[in-house]
């Protein structure tokens, strides 16, 4: 029987949302790794496995099972637990008289309680009893009683002792070894000098995880719930679109203010919805950034279906590329690609190259064609475009820290 207290649930919500983020589909083994790194196991809470535990935490964990048997878990934002975690940082009011034993009576605040880890008791395997050793040497026959005037008998030939059975040789080491290359999600952060010059705020100062680093007021979230389609998670949209903006240099502002666009358009169908963040000197509930404004036009002009989104295979492919590879900016990436090709207009803002590169990367990801070096520090994929000299052109990537695992280093015919 599962044994999960409210305090345990709050602790697991805090742990999982901090380590894997909110609104991200994550393979179930990754969620279990987070528990193991914290010294916990599903069995500590009375569950047979991680899937059983996630089913018990359905108020903030959503399970998705795909046809091939892959199981993903998504941590959902829980307003009740977020409010409880915010209250933890507030100090209790002092009691007059300075007597510590006097406390204000009332409902106890929910606090995270780490489940108790129970070590598995491994019963030792019974030692096999040794088999009796059989002495192969025959016992000497009793001497016959002497008979009158016995004739001398020839001495019996000695029985040869059995040759010792040679012990079996140790099994030879396998001649084939497997090398598993781990592609790290976070290796090295992009230096500030390499970041796109367009955003005034340095990449290192910007928040990396919306749920962990940004405090979202009910007022601003209410605005997003009003203007976005009913089936859209505002927190997941904010986090993914902010990652795209950081990757493509679309974040504008200063060290204390940042503004970036969402994928949704205002009622005019052209102007993107823009979100503004502000950095505070002191953290509030552990968060230094606050969502202060959502510019979505006039909410009264939005229909029941919500604002329109930049959809289609091309838009999805561009988001996939930008959330996986730090481009610096689309202009820089496409200019670098065009420099390796024969002169051509490539359409307004090089839109032909932009679409081709994004769709090619989406196919590379889907077919597992991204090549990674043995040490995990570099990666590359074939763009499908020939350089001026007629050789295949490759996109060269290097690993970096943060939620965007790779950075575009350029294009070359050499690896």
Coordinates of N, CA, C and O in Angstrom, one line a residue, residues 33-139:
X33 N 16.0 8.6 -11.7 CA 17.4 9.0 -11.4 C 17.4 10.2 -10.5 O 18.3 10.3 -9.6
X34 N 16.4 11.1 -10.6 CA 16.4 12.2 -9.7 C 16.1 11.8 -8.3 O 16.7 12.2 -7.3
X35 N 15.2 10.8 -8.1 CA 15.0 10.2 -6.8 C 16.2 9.5 -6.2 O 16.6 9.7 -5.0
X36 N 16.9 8.7 -7.0 CA 18.1 8.0 -6.6 C 19.2 9.0 -6.2 O 19.9 8.8 -5.2
X37 N 19.3 10.1 -6.9 CA 20.4 11.1 -6.6 C 20.1 11.7 -5.2 O 21.0 12.2 -4.5
X38 N 18.8 11.8 -4.8 CA 18.4 12.3 -3.6 C 18.3 11.3 -2.5 O 17.9 11.5 -1.4
X39 N 18.8 10.0 -2.8 CA 18.8 9.0 -1.8 C 17.4 8.3 -1.5 O 17.2 7.8 -0.5
X40 N 16.5 8.4 -2.5 CA 15.2 7.8 -2.4 C 14.9 6.8 -3.5 O 15.6 6.7 -4.5
X41 N 13.9 6.0 -3.2 CA 13.4 5.0 -4.2 C 11.9 4.9 -4.1 O 11.3 5.2 -3.0
X42 N 11.2 4.5 -5.2 CA 9.7 4.3 -5.1 C 9.3 3.4 -4.0 O 8.2 3.6 -3.4
X43 N 10.1 2.4 -3.6 CA 9.7 1.5 -2.6 C 9.6 2.2 -1.2 O 8.9 1.7 -0.3
X44 N 10.4 3.3 -1.0 CA 10.3 4.0 0.2 C 8.9 4.6 0.5 O 8.6 4.9 1.7
X45 N 8.1 4.8 -0.6 CA 6.8 5.3 -0.4 C 5.7 4.2 -0.7 O 4.6 4.6 -1.0
X46 N 6.1 3.0 -0.6 CA 5.1 1.9 -0.7 C 4.7 1.6 -2.2 O 3.7 1.0 -2.4
X47 N 5.5 2.0 -3.2 CA 5.2 1.7 -4.6 C 6.2 0.7 -5.1 O 7.4 0.8 -4.8
X48 N 5.7 -0.1 -6.1 CA 6.6 -1.1 -6.6 C 7.6 -0.5 -7.6 O 8.8 -1.0 -7.6
X49 N 7.3 0.5 -8.3 CA 8.2 1.1 -9.3 C 7.9 2.6 -9.5 O 7.0 3.1 -8.8
X50 N 8.7 3.2 -10.4 CA 8.5 4.7 -10.6 C 7.2 5.0 -11.2 O 6.5 6.0 -10.9
X51 N 6.7 4.1 -12.1 CA 5.4 4.4 -12.7 C 4.3 4.4 -11.7 O 3.4 5.2 -11.7
X52 N 4.3 3.4 -10.8 CA 3.3 3.3 -9.7 C 3.3 4.6 -8.9 O 2.3 5.1 -8.4
X53 N 4.6 5.1 -8.6 CA 4.7 6.3 -7.7 C 4.1 7.5 -8.5 O 3.3 8.3 -7.9
X54 N 4.4 7.6 -9.8 CA 3.8 8.7 -10.5 C 2.3 8.7 -10.6 O 1.7 9.7 -10.6
X55 N 1.8 7.5 -10.7 CA 0.3 7.4 -10.7 C -0.3 7.8 -9.4 O -1.4 8.4 -9.4
X56 N 0.4 7.6 -8.3 CA -0.1 8.1 -7.0 C 0.1 9.6 -6.9 O -0.6 10.2 -6.0
X57 N 1.0 10.3 -7.7 CA 1.2 11.7 -7.6 C 0.5 12.4 -8.8 O 1.0 13.3 -9.4
X58 N -0.7 11.9 -9.1 CA -1.4 12.4 -10.3 C -1.8 13.9 -10.2 O -2.1 14.5 -11.2
X59 N -1.8 14.5 -9.0 CA -2.2 15.9 -8.9 C -1.1 16.8 -9.6 O -1.4 18.0 -9.9
X60 N 0.2 16.3 -9.7 CA 1.2 17.1 -10.4 C 2.1 16.4 -11.3 O 3.0 16.9 -11.9
X61 N 1.8 15.1 -11.5 CA 2.6 14.3 -12.5 C 1.6 13.7 -13.5 O 0.7 13.0 -13.2
X62 N 1.9 14.0 -14.8 CA 1.0 13.4 -15.9 C 1.9 12.4 -16.6 O 3.0 12.7 -17.1
X63 N 1.3 11.2 -16.8 CA 2.0 10.1 -17.5 C 1.5 10.0 -18.9 O 0.3 10.1 -19.2
X64 N 2.4 9.9 -19.9 CA 2.1 9.7 -21.3 C 2.8 8.4 -21.8 O 4.0 8.3 -21.7
X65 N 2.0 7.5 -22.3 CA 2.5 6.2 -22.8 C 2.4 6.2 -24.3 O 1.3 6.4 -24.9
X66 N 3.6 6.0 -25.0 CA 3.6 6.0 -26.5 C 3.5 4.5 -27.0 O 3.6 3.6 -26.2
X67 N 3.2 4.4 -28.3 CA 2.9 3.1 -28.8 C 4.1 2.1 -28.6 O 3.9 0.9 -28.5
X68 N 5.3 2.6 -28.7 CA 6.5 1.7 -28.6 C 6.8 1.4 -27.2 O 7.9 0.7 -27.0
X69 N 6.0 1.7 -26.3 CA 6.3 1.4 -24.9 C 7.0 2.4 -24.1 O 7.2 2.2 -22.9
X70 N 7.4 3.5 -24.7 CA 8.1 4.6 -24.0 C 7.1 5.3 -23.1 O 6.0 5.6 -23.5
X71 N 7.5 5.5 -21.8 CA 6.6 6.2 -20.8 C 7.3 7.5 -20.4 O 8.5 7.5 -20.0
X72 N 6.6 8.6 -20.6 CA 7.1 9.9 -20.2 C 6.3 10.5 -19.1 O 5.1 10.2 -18.9
X73 N 6.9 11.2 -18.2 CA 6.3 11.9 -17.1 C 6.4 13.4 -17.3 O 7.5 13.9 -17.7
X74 N 5.4 14.2 -17.0 CA 5.4 15.6 -17.1 C 5.0 16.2 -15.8 O 3.9 15.9 -15.3
X75 N 5.9 17.0 -15.2 CA 5.5 17.7 -13.9 C 4.7 18.9 -14.2 O 5.1 19.8 -15.0
X76 N 3.5 18.9 -13.6 CA 2.5 20.0 -13.8 C 2.6 21.0 -12.7 O 2.9 20.6 -11.5
X77 N 2.4 22.3 -13.0 CA 2.4 23.3 -12.0 C 1.2 23.1 -11.0 O 0.1 22.8 -11.5
X78 N 1.4 23.2 -9.7 CA 0.4 23.0 -8.7 C 0.3 24.2 -7.9 O 1.3 24.5 -7.1
X79 N -0.7 25.0 -8.0 CA -0.8 26.3 -7.3 C -0.8 26.1 -5.8 O -0.1 26.9 -5.1
X80 N -1.4 25.1 -5.3 CA -1.4 24.9 -3.8 C 0.0 24.6 -3.3 O 0.4 25.2 -2.3
X81 N 0.8 23.8 -4.0 CA 2.1 23.5 -3.5 C 3.0 24.7 -3.7 O 3.9 24.9 -2.9
X82 N 2.8 25.4 -4.8 CA 3.7 26.6 -5.0 C 3.4 27.6 -3.9 O 4.4 28.3 -3.4
X83 N 2.2 27.8 -3.5 CA 1.9 28.7 -2.4 C 2.5 28.3 -1.1 O 3.0 29.1 -0.3
X84 N 2.5 27.0 -0.9 CA 3.0 26.4 0.4 C 4.6 26.6 0.4 O 5.1 27.0 1.4
X85 N 5.2 26.5 -0.8 CA 6.7 26.7 -0.8 C 7.0 28.1 -0.6 O 8.1 28.5 -0.1
X86 N 6.2 29.1 -1.2 CA 6.4 30.5 -1.0 C 6.3 30.9 0.5 O 7.1 31.7 1.0
X87 N 5.4 30.3 1.2 CA 5.2 30.6 2.6 C 6.4 30.1 3.5 O 6.6 30.6 4.6
X88 N 7.2 29.2 3.0 CA 8.3 28.7 3.8 C 9.3 29.7 4.2 O 9.9 29.7 5.2
X89 N 9.5 30.7 3.2 CA 10.6 31.7 3.4 C 10.1 32.8 4.4 O 11.0 33.7 4.7
X90 N 8.9 32.8 4.7 CA 8.4 33.9 5.6 C 8.6 33.6 7.0 O 8.4 32.5 7.5
X91 N 9.1 34.6 7.8 CA 9.3 34.4 9.2 C 8.0 34.5 10.0 O 7.1 35.2 9.7
X92 N 8.0 33.7 11.1 CA 6.8 33.8 12.0 C 6.9 35.1 12.8 O 7.9 35.6 13.2
X93 N 5.7 35.7 13.0 CA 5.7 37.0 13.8 C 6.2 36.7 15.2 O 5.9 35.6 15.8
X94 N 6.9 37.7 15.8 CA 7.4 37.5 17.2 C 6.2 37.6 18.2 O 5.4 38.5 18.0
X95 N 6.3 36.8 19.2 CA 5.3 36.8 20.3 C 5.7 37.8 21.4 O 6.8 37.9 21.8
X96 N 4.7 38.6 21.8 CA 5.0 39.6 22.9 C 5.6 38.9 24.1 O 5.0 37.9 24.5
X97 N 6.5 39.5 24.7 CA 7.1 38.9 25.9 C 8.3 38.0 25.7 O 9.0 37.7 26.6
X98 N 8.5 37.7 24.4 CA 9.7 36.9 24.0 C 9.7 35.5 24.6 O 10.8 34.9 24.8
X99 N 8.6 34.9 24.8 CA 8.5 33.6 25.3 C 8.3 32.6 24.2 O 7.3 32.6 23.5
X100 N 9.4 31.8 23.9 CA 9.4 31.0 22.7 C 8.3 29.9 22.7 O 7.9 29.4 21.7
X101 N 7.8 29.6 23.9 CA 6.8 28.5 24.0 C 5.4 28.9 23.6 O 4.5 28.1 23.5
X102 N 5.3 30.2 23.5 CA 3.9 30.7 23.1 C 3.9 30.8 21.5 O 4.7 31.5 20.9
X103 N 3.0 30.2 21.0 CA 2.8 30.2 19.5 C 1.3 30.5 19.2 O 0.4 30.2 19.9
X104 N 1.2 31.1 18.0 CA -0.2 31.4 17.6 C -0.9 30.2 17.1 O -0.3 29.4 16.4
X105 N -2.0 30.0 17.7 CA -2.8 28.8 17.3 C -3.4 29.0 15.9 O -3.9 30.0 15.6
X106 N -3.5 27.9 15.2 CA -4.1 28.0 13.9 C -3.7 26.8 13.1 O -3.1 25.9 13.5
X107 N -4.2 26.8 11.8 CA -3.8 25.7 10.9 C -2.3 25.6 10.7 O -1.7 26.6 10.4
X108 N -1.8 24.4 10.7 CA -0.4 24.3 10.5 C -0.1 24.4 9.0 O -0.8 23.9 8.1
X109 N 1.0 25.1 8.7 CA 1.4 25.3 7.3 C 2.0 24.0 6.7 O 2.7 23.3 7.5
X110 N 1.7 23.7 5.5 CA 2.2 22.5 4.9 C 3.7 22.7 4.6 O 4.1 23.7 4.0
X111 N 4.5 21.7 5.0 CA 5.9 21.8 4.8 C 6.4 20.5 4.2 O 5.9 19.4 4.4
X112 N 7.4 20.6 3.3 CA 8.0 19.4 2.7 C 8.7 18.5 3.7 O 9.5 19.0 4.5
X113 N 8.4 17.3 3.6 CA 9.0 16.3 4.5 C 9.6 15.2 3.6 O 8.9 14.5 2.8
X114 N 10.9 15.0 3.7 CA 11.6 14.0 2.9 C 11.2 12.6 3.4 O 11.3 12.3 4.6
X115 N 10.7 11.7 2.5 CA 10.4 10.4 2.9 C 11.6 9.7 3.5 O 12.8 9.9 3.1
X116 N 11.3 8.8 4.4 CA 12.4 8.0 5.0 C 12.8 6.9 4.1 O 12.0 6.1 3.6
X117 N 14.1 6.8 3.8 CA 14.7 5.8 3.0 C 14.9 4.5 3.7 O 15.5 4.5 4.8
X118 N 14.4 3.4 3.2 CA 14.5 2.1 3.9 C 15.5 1.3 3.0 O 15.2 1.0 1.9
X119 N 16.6 0.9 3.7 CA 17.5 0.1 3.0 C 17.0 -1.3 2.7 O 16.3 -1.9 3.6
X120 N 17.2 -1.8 1.6 CA 16.8 -3.2 1.3 C 17.6 -4.2 2.0 O 18.9 -4.1 2.0
X121 N 17.0 -5.1 2.7 CA 17.7 -6.2 3.4 C 17.9 -7.3 2.4 O 17.0 -7.9 1.9
X122 N 19.2 -7.5 2.1 CA 19.6 -8.6 1.1 C 19.9 -9.8 1.9 O 20.9 -9.8 2.7
X123 N 19.1 -10.8 1.8 CA 19.4 -12.1 2.5 C 20.6 -12.8 1.9 O 20.6 -12.9 0.7
X124 N 21.5 -13.2 2.7 CA 22.7 -13.9 2.1 C 22.3 -15.2 1.5 O 21.4 -15.9 2.1
X125 N 22.8 -15.6 0.4 CA 22.5 -16.8 -0.2 C 23.2 -18.0 0.6 O 24.3 -17.8 1.1
X126 N 22.5 -19.1 0.8 CA 23.0 -20.2 1.6 C 24.3 -20.7 0.9 O 24.3 -20.9 -0.3
X127 N 25.3 -20.9 1.7 CA 26.5 -21.5 1.2 C 26.3 -23.0 0.9 O 25.8 -23.7 1.7
X128 N 26.7 -23.4 -0.3 CA 26.6 -24.8 -0.6 C 27.4 -25.7 0.3 O 28.6 -25.4 0.6
X129 N 26.8 -26.8 0.7 CA 27.6 -27.7 1.6 C 28.6 -28.4 0.7 O 28.4 -28.8 -0.4
X130 N 29.9 -28.6 1.2 CA 30.9 -29.2 0.4 C 30.6 -30.7 0.3 O 30.0 -31.4 1.1
X131 N 30.8 -31.2 -1.0 CA 30.5 -32.6 -1.2 C 31.6 -33.4 -0.6 O 32.8 -33.0 -0.4
X132 N 31.2 -34.6 -0.1 CA 32.2 -35.5 0.6 C 33.3 -35.9 -0.4 O 33.0 -36.2 -1.6
X133 N 34.5 -35.9 0.1 CA 35.6 -36.3 -0.7 C 35.8 -37.8 -0.6 O 35.9 -38.4 0.5
X134 N 35.8 -38.3 -1.8 CA 35.9 -39.8 -1.9 C 37.4 -40.2 -2.1 O 38.0 -39.7 -3.0
X135 N 37.9 -40.9 -1.1 CA 39.3 -41.4 -1.3 C 39.4 -42.5 -2.2 O 38.8 -43.6 -2.1
X136 N 40.1 -42.2 -3.4 CA 40.2 -43.3 -4.4 C 41.2 -44.4 -4.1 O 41.3 -45.4 -4.8
X137 N 42.0 -44.2 -3.0 CA 43.0 -45.2 -2.7 C 42.3 -46.4 -2.0 O 41.6 -46.3 -1.0
X138 N 42.4 -47.6 -2.6 CA 41.7 -48.8 -2.0 C 42.4 -49.1 -0.6 O 43.5 -49.0 -0.4
X139 N 41.5 -49.6 0.3 CA 41.9 -50.0 1.6 C 42.7 -51.3 1.5 O 42.4 -52.2 0.6

